PDB file of C-alpha atoms in Angstrom:
ATOM      1  CA  MET B   1      52.164  30.334 -12.808  1.00 64.00           C
ATOM      2  CA  SER B   2      50.899  28.300 -16.105  1.00 80.00           C
ATOM      3  CA  ILE B   3      48.857  25.613 -16.268  1.00 86.00           C
ATOM      4  CA  GLU B   4      50.087  22.277 -18.684  1.00 87.00           C
ATOM      5  CA  PHE B   5      48.754  19.336 -19.748  1.00 89.00           C
ATOM      6  CA  HIS B   6      48.462  17.049 -22.733  1.00 92.00           C
ATOM      7  CA  CYS B   7      45.975  18.170 -25.293  1.00 92.00           C
ATOM      8  CA  SER B   8      43.645  14.498 -24.355  1.00 90.00           C
ATOM      9  CA  HIS B   9      42.401  14.803 -28.394  1.00 90.00           C
ATOM     10  CA  CYS B  10      45.669  15.107 -30.461  1.00 92.00           C
ATOM     11  CA  GLY B  11      48.758  14.360 -27.531  1.00 91.00           C
ATOM     12  CA  LYS B  12      50.093  17.438 -27.649  1.00 93.00           C
ATOM     13  CA  MET B  13      51.585  19.724 -24.342  1.00 92.00           C
ATOM     14  CA  ILE B  14      49.330  22.662 -24.402  1.00 91.00           C
ATOM     15  CA  LYS B  15      50.753  25.328 -21.301  1.00 89.00           C
ATOM     16  CA  THR B  16      49.070  28.326 -21.034  1.00 87.00           C
ATOM     17  CA  SER B  17      49.616  31.194 -18.419  1.00 81.00           C
ATOM     18  CA  ASN B  18      46.680  32.210 -17.049  1.00 78.00           C
ATOM     19  CA  ASP B  19      46.087  30.367 -13.634  1.00 75.00           C
ATOM     20  CA  ALA B  20      42.149  31.403 -13.582  1.00 80.00           C
ATOM     21  CA  ALA B  21      41.359  29.177 -16.324  1.00 83.00           C
ATOM     22  CA  GLY B  22      41.809  26.329 -14.730  1.00 83.00           C
ATOM     23  CA  GLY B  23      38.485  24.042 -14.012  1.00 85.00           C
ATOM     24  CA  LYS B  24      37.341  24.883 -16.944  1.00 89.00           C
ATOM     25  CA  ARG B  25      36.935  23.898 -20.865  1.00 90.00           C
ATOM     26  CA  GLY B  26      39.535  25.309 -23.883  1.00 90.00           C
ATOM     27  CA  LYS B  27      40.581  25.119 -27.594  1.00 92.00           C
ATOM     28  CA  CYS B  28      43.679  23.210 -28.395  1.00 93.00           C
ATOM     29  CA  PRO B  29      45.399  25.541 -29.920  1.00 92.00           C
ATOM     30  CA  PHE B  30      46.935  22.761 -32.583  1.00 94.00           C
ATOM     31  CA  CYS B  31      44.271  20.550 -33.679  1.00 94.00           C
ATOM     32  CA  HIS B  32      41.488  22.786 -32.047  1.00 93.00           C
ATOM     33  CA  ASN B  33      38.768  19.814 -30.051  1.00 93.00           C
ATOM     34  CA  THR B  34      37.396  20.856 -26.844  1.00 93.00           C
ATOM     35  CA  VAL B  35      40.198  20.489 -23.593  1.00 93.00           C
ATOM     36  CA  TYR B  36      39.573  20.219 -20.073  1.00 91.00           C
ATOM     37  CA  ILE B  37      42.456  22.506 -18.051  1.00 89.00           C
ATOM     38  CA  PRO B  38      43.049  20.771 -15.544  1.00 88.00           C
ATOM     39  CA  MET B  39      43.112  23.006 -11.817  1.00 83.00           C
ATOM     40  CA  ALA B  40      47.125  24.799 -11.123  1.00 78.00           C
ATOM     41  CA  GLU B  41      48.488  22.143  -9.018  1.00 71.00           C
ATOM     42  CA  ALA B  42      48.627  24.673  -5.916  1.00 65.00           C
ATOM     43  CA  GLU B  43      45.092  25.138  -6.030  1.00 62.00           C
ATOM     44  CA  VAL B  44      44.271  21.571  -5.345  1.00 63.00           C
ATOM     45  CA  GLU B  45      44.230  20.376  -2.245  1.00 71.00           C
ATOM     46  CA  PRO B  46      44.852  16.660  -0.365  1.00 72.00           C
ATOM     47  CA  LEU B  47      41.377  14.957   0.462  1.00 73.00           C
ATOM     48  CA  ARG B  48      40.782  14.275   3.813  1.00 76.00           C
ATOM     49  CA  LEU B  49      39.703  11.036   4.621  1.00 76.00           C
ATOM     50  CA  ALA B  50      37.379  10.442   7.848  1.00 74.00           C
ATOM     51  CA  PRO B  51      39.684   8.142  10.186  1.00 74.00           C
ATOM     52  CA  SER B  52      37.601   4.016  10.182  1.00 75.00           C
ATOM     53  CA  ASP B  53      35.462   3.662  12.886  1.00 80.00           C
ATOM     54  CA  GLU B  54      35.810   0.001  14.032  1.00 85.00           C
ATOM     55  CA  THR B  55      33.135  -0.627  15.258  1.00 87.00           C
ATOM     56  CA  ALA B  56      30.762   0.640  12.692  1.00 83.00           C
ATOM     57  CA  GLU B  57      32.525  -1.577  10.474  1.00 84.00           C
ATOM     58  CA  ARG B  58      32.397  -4.442  12.671  1.00 88.00           C
ATOM     59  CA  THR B  59      28.316  -3.926  12.583  1.00 89.00           C
ATOM     60  CA  ARG B  60      28.359  -3.714   8.868  1.00 85.00           C
ATOM     61  CA  GLN B  61      30.435  -7.666   8.956  1.00 89.00           C
ATOM     62  CA  GLN B  62      27.529  -8.117  11.397  1.00 91.00           C
ATOM     63  CA  LEU B  63      24.549  -7.130  10.158  1.00 89.00           C
ATOM     64  CA  GLU B  64      25.162  -8.912   6.492  1.00 88.00           C
ATOM     65  CA  GLU B  65      25.860 -11.483   8.817  1.00 88.00           C
ATOM     66  CA  ASP B  66      23.348 -11.933  10.093  1.00 86.00           C
ATOM     67  CA  ALA B  67      21.093 -11.307   6.461  1.00 85.00           C
ATOM     68  CA  ARG B  68      23.150 -14.054   5.197  1.00 84.00           C
ATOM     69  CA  LEU B  69      21.604 -16.118   8.397  1.00 85.00           C
ATOM     70  CA  LEU B  70      18.133 -15.359   8.000  1.00 83.00           C
ATOM     71  CA  ALA B  71      18.175 -15.921   3.677  1.00 79.00           C
ATOM     72  CA  ARG B  72      19.624 -19.228   4.299  1.00 80.00           C
ATOM     73  CA  THR B  73      16.618 -19.806   7.447  1.00 79.00           C
ATOM     74  CA  LEU B  74      13.959 -18.451   4.766  1.00 77.00           C
ATOM     75  CA  ARG B  75      15.544 -20.929   1.579  1.00 74.00           C
ATOM     76  CA  SER B  76      15.088 -24.625   4.023  1.00 73.00           C
ATOM     77  CA  GLU B  77      12.145 -22.623   4.571  1.00 68.00           C
ATOM     78  CA  THR B  78      10.570 -23.401   1.178  1.00 61.00           C
ATOM     79  CA  ASP B  79      12.881 -26.402   0.353  1.00 57.00           C
ATOM     80  CA  ASP B  80      10.208 -28.219   3.756  1.00 54.00           C
ATOM     81  CA  VAL B  81       7.407 -27.709   1.687  1.00 54.00           C
ATOM     82  CA  PRO B  82       5.979 -30.741   1.319  1.00 53.00           C
ATOM     83  CA  ASP B  83       4.804 -31.588  -2.613  1.00 51.00           C
ATOM     84  CA  LEU B  84       1.435 -32.642  -3.311  1.00 49.00           C
ATOM     85  CA  ALA B  85       2.813 -35.114  -5.383  1.00 47.00           C
ATOM     86  CA  PRO B  86       5.309 -37.161  -4.224  1.00 47.00           C
ATOM     87  CA  ARG B  87       7.845 -36.535  -7.203  1.00 47.00           C
ATOM     88  CA  GLN B  88       8.686 -40.209  -9.953  1.00 47.00           C
ATOM     89  CA  ALA B  89      11.833 -40.525  -9.977  1.00 43.00           C
ATOM     90  CA  PHE B  90      11.983 -40.253 -14.912  1.00 44.00           C
ATOM     91  CA  PRO B  91      12.645 -43.130 -16.762  1.00 44.00           C
ATOM     92  CA  VAL B  92      15.690 -43.761 -17.717  1.00 40.00           C
ATOM     93  CA  SER B  93      15.278 -45.946 -20.270  1.00 39.00           C
ATOM     94  CA  ASP B  94      11.831 -46.174 -22.831  1.00 42.00           C
ATOM     95  CA  ASN B  95      11.155 -49.766 -21.790  1.00 37.00           C
ATOM     96  CA  ASP B  96      10.136 -48.132 -18.001  1.00 37.00           C
ATOM     97  CA  ALA B  97       6.874 -46.457 -18.980  1.00 39.00           C
ATOM     98  CA  ARG B  98       6.068 -43.954 -16.926  1.00 39.00           C
ATOM     99  CA  LEU B  99       2.429 -42.413 -17.493  1.00 40.00           C
ATOM    100  CA  PRO B 100       0.998 -39.700 -14.994  1.00 42.00           C
ATOM    101  CA  SER B 101      -2.545 -39.346 -14.951  1.00 51.00           C
ATOM    102  CA  ASP B 102      -2.863 -35.642 -14.831  1.00 83.00           C
ATOM    103  CA  VAL B 103      -1.450 -33.328 -17.362  1.00 85.00           C
ATOM    104  CA  GLU B 104      -1.370 -31.109 -14.198  1.00 85.00           C
ATOM    105  CA  THR B 105       1.108 -33.283 -12.353  1.00 87.00           C
ATOM    106  CA  LEU B 106       3.636 -33.014 -15.494  1.00 89.00           C
ATOM    107  CA  VAL B 107       3.171 -29.046 -16.395  1.00 87.00           C
ATOM    108  CA  ILE B 108       4.423 -28.949 -12.219  1.00 88.00           C
ATOM    109  CA  GLU B 109       6.831 -31.390 -12.706  1.00 89.00           C
ATOM    110  CA  TYR B 110       7.943 -29.823 -15.663  1.00 89.00           C
ATOM    111  CA  VAL B 111       8.254 -26.050 -13.923  1.00 88.00           C
ATOM    112  CA  LEU B 112      10.297 -27.645 -11.340  1.00 90.00           C
ATOM    113  CA  SER B 113      12.398 -29.011 -14.069  1.00 88.00           C
ATOM    114  CA  MET B 114      13.419 -26.351 -15.262  1.00 88.00           C
ATOM    115  CA  ALA B 115      13.905 -24.872 -11.743  1.00 87.00           C
ATOM    116  CA  ASP B 116      15.993 -26.754 -10.644  1.00 87.00           C
ATOM    117  CA  GLY B 117      18.717 -27.220 -13.952  1.00 87.00           C
ATOM    118  CA  ARG B 118      17.254 -30.517 -15.449  1.00 87.00           C
ATOM    119  CA  LEU B 119      16.760 -29.910 -18.925  1.00 87.00           C
ATOM    120  CA  ASP B 120      17.209 -32.814 -20.047  1.00 89.00           C
ATOM    121  CA  GLU B 121      13.880 -34.040 -17.888  1.00 89.00           C
ATOM    122  CA  ALA B 122      11.798 -31.179 -18.319  1.00 88.00           C
ATOM    123  CA  GLU B 123      12.560 -31.484 -22.340  1.00 89.00           C
ATOM    124  CA  GLN B 124      10.875 -35.271 -21.652  1.00 90.00           C
ATOM    125  CA  LEU B 125       8.236 -33.463 -19.732  1.00 89.00           C
ATOM    126  CA  ALA B 126       7.613 -31.398 -22.423  1.00 89.00           C
ATOM    127  CA  GLU B 127       7.139 -34.877 -24.689  1.00 88.00           C
ATOM    128  CA  GLU B 128       4.893 -36.193 -22.389  1.00 88.00           C
ATOM    129  CA  ILE B 129       2.688 -32.991 -21.553  1.00 87.00           C
ATOM    130  CA  ARG B 130       3.035 -31.892 -25.792  1.00 86.00           C
ATOM    131  CA  ARG B 131       0.860 -36.229 -26.623  1.00 86.00           C
ATOM    132  CA  GLU B 132      -2.367 -34.393 -24.908  1.00 86.00           C
ATOM    133  CA  PRO B 133      -2.635 -30.482 -26.222  1.00 86.00           C
ATOM    134  CA  GLU B 134      -5.882 -29.668 -25.620  1.00 87.00           C
ATOM    135  CA  ARG B 135      -5.502 -31.312 -22.039  1.00 86.00           C
ATOM    136  CA  ALA B 136      -2.197 -28.512 -21.563  1.00 85.00           C
ATOM    137  CA  ALA B 137      -3.187 -26.101 -22.741  1.00 85.00           C
ATOM    138  CA  GLU B 138      -6.553 -25.833 -20.546  1.00 84.00           C
ATOM    139  CA  VAL B 139      -3.569 -26.089 -16.995  1.00 82.00           C
ATOM    140  CA  VAL B 140      -0.792 -23.459 -18.725  1.00 82.00           C
ATOM    141  CA  GLN B 141      -3.290 -20.780 -18.767  1.00 82.00           C
ATOM    142  CA  ARG B 142      -4.448 -21.645 -14.979  1.00 80.00           C
ATOM    143  CA  LEU B 143      -1.107 -21.550 -14.489  1.00 77.00           C
ATOM    144  CA  THR B 144      -0.602 -18.520 -16.401  1.00 76.00           C
ATOM    145  CA  MET B 145      -3.927 -16.789 -14.730  1.00 77.00           C
ATOM    146  CA  ASP B 146      -4.095 -17.880 -11.430  1.00 68.00           C
ATOM    147  CA  GLU B 147      -2.720 -14.937  -8.712  1.00 64.00           C
ATOM    148  CA  LEU B 148      -1.643 -18.395  -6.288  1.00 68.00           C
ATOM    149  CA  PRO B 149       0.293 -21.001  -7.956  1.00 70.00           C
ATOM    150  CA  PRO B 150       0.184 -24.987  -6.628  1.00 76.00           C
ATOM    151  CA  LYS B 151       2.136 -25.435  -3.385  1.00 79.00           C
ATOM    152  CA  ARG B 152       4.519 -27.532  -4.913  1.00 81.00           C
ATOM    153  CA  LEU B 153       5.998 -23.971  -7.161  1.00 82.00           C
ATOM    154  CA  ALA B 154       5.446 -21.471  -4.283  1.00 81.00           C
ATOM    155  CA  ARG B 155       9.687 -21.263  -4.606  1.00 84.00           C
ATOM    156  CA  VAL B 156       9.537 -20.571  -8.244  1.00 83.00           C
ATOM    157  CA  PRO B 157       9.255 -17.197  -8.615  1.00 84.00           C
ATOM    158  CA  ARG B 158       6.434 -16.586 -10.431  1.00 82.00           C
ATOM    159  CA  PRO B 159       7.908 -14.658 -13.905  1.00 83.00           C
ATOM    160  CA  LEU B 160       9.896 -17.815 -14.717  1.00 82.00           C
ATOM    161  CA  ILE B 161       6.868 -20.480 -14.245  1.00 82.00           C
ATOM    162  CA  GLN B 162       5.152 -18.202 -16.147  1.00 82.00           C
ATOM    163  CA  GLY B 163       8.025 -18.499 -18.530  1.00 83.00           C
ATOM    164  CA  PHE B 164       8.967 -22.652 -18.967  1.00 84.00           C
ATOM    165  CA  VAL B 165       4.646 -22.723 -18.845  1.00 81.00           C
ATOM    166  CA  LYS B 166       4.949 -20.291 -21.951  1.00 81.00           C
ATOM    167  CA  GLN B 167       7.809 -22.267 -23.589  1.00 82.00           C
ATOM    168  CA  LEU B 168       5.941 -25.737 -24.219  1.00 79.00           C
ATOM    169  CA  HIS B 169       3.768 -23.681 -26.762  1.00 70.00           C
ATOM    170  CA  VAL B 170       0.589 -26.176 -26.050  1.00 61.00           C
TER     171      VAL B 170
END
């Protein structure tokens, strides 16, 4: 019995009379590239699939749902962590002067704004932070070196905190 297949390089029909060549590599007689010679159809056995176990599938789905519920619960618990300083609404206009006395509060607000995707607010906070570069540099240094971030930043992963404060360029 012969094996017939098309060359994967030139597309020409190749016939081999040697069934033992199936599953090996050979050269195309037309383009001389190496090609895979498929098995003869008589040698290929269909795969028998195991019947699906419906109880195992239900158990897997239940475990996935339990994991999602646990993740939601953990997220809600970290969202309920009280802030050390109340978050102030950012001024809408330049007439609303908001001058927090503590640069550290501004940096924490900046990181939280970046983490929450409030980029306009974060940029305005960054401008305020840059007004006091010496104090800001101290706060940034402490935030990048401390092993434990302030409690208000507990929900933000440490690499994100470090990346956000590096973007301040103080």
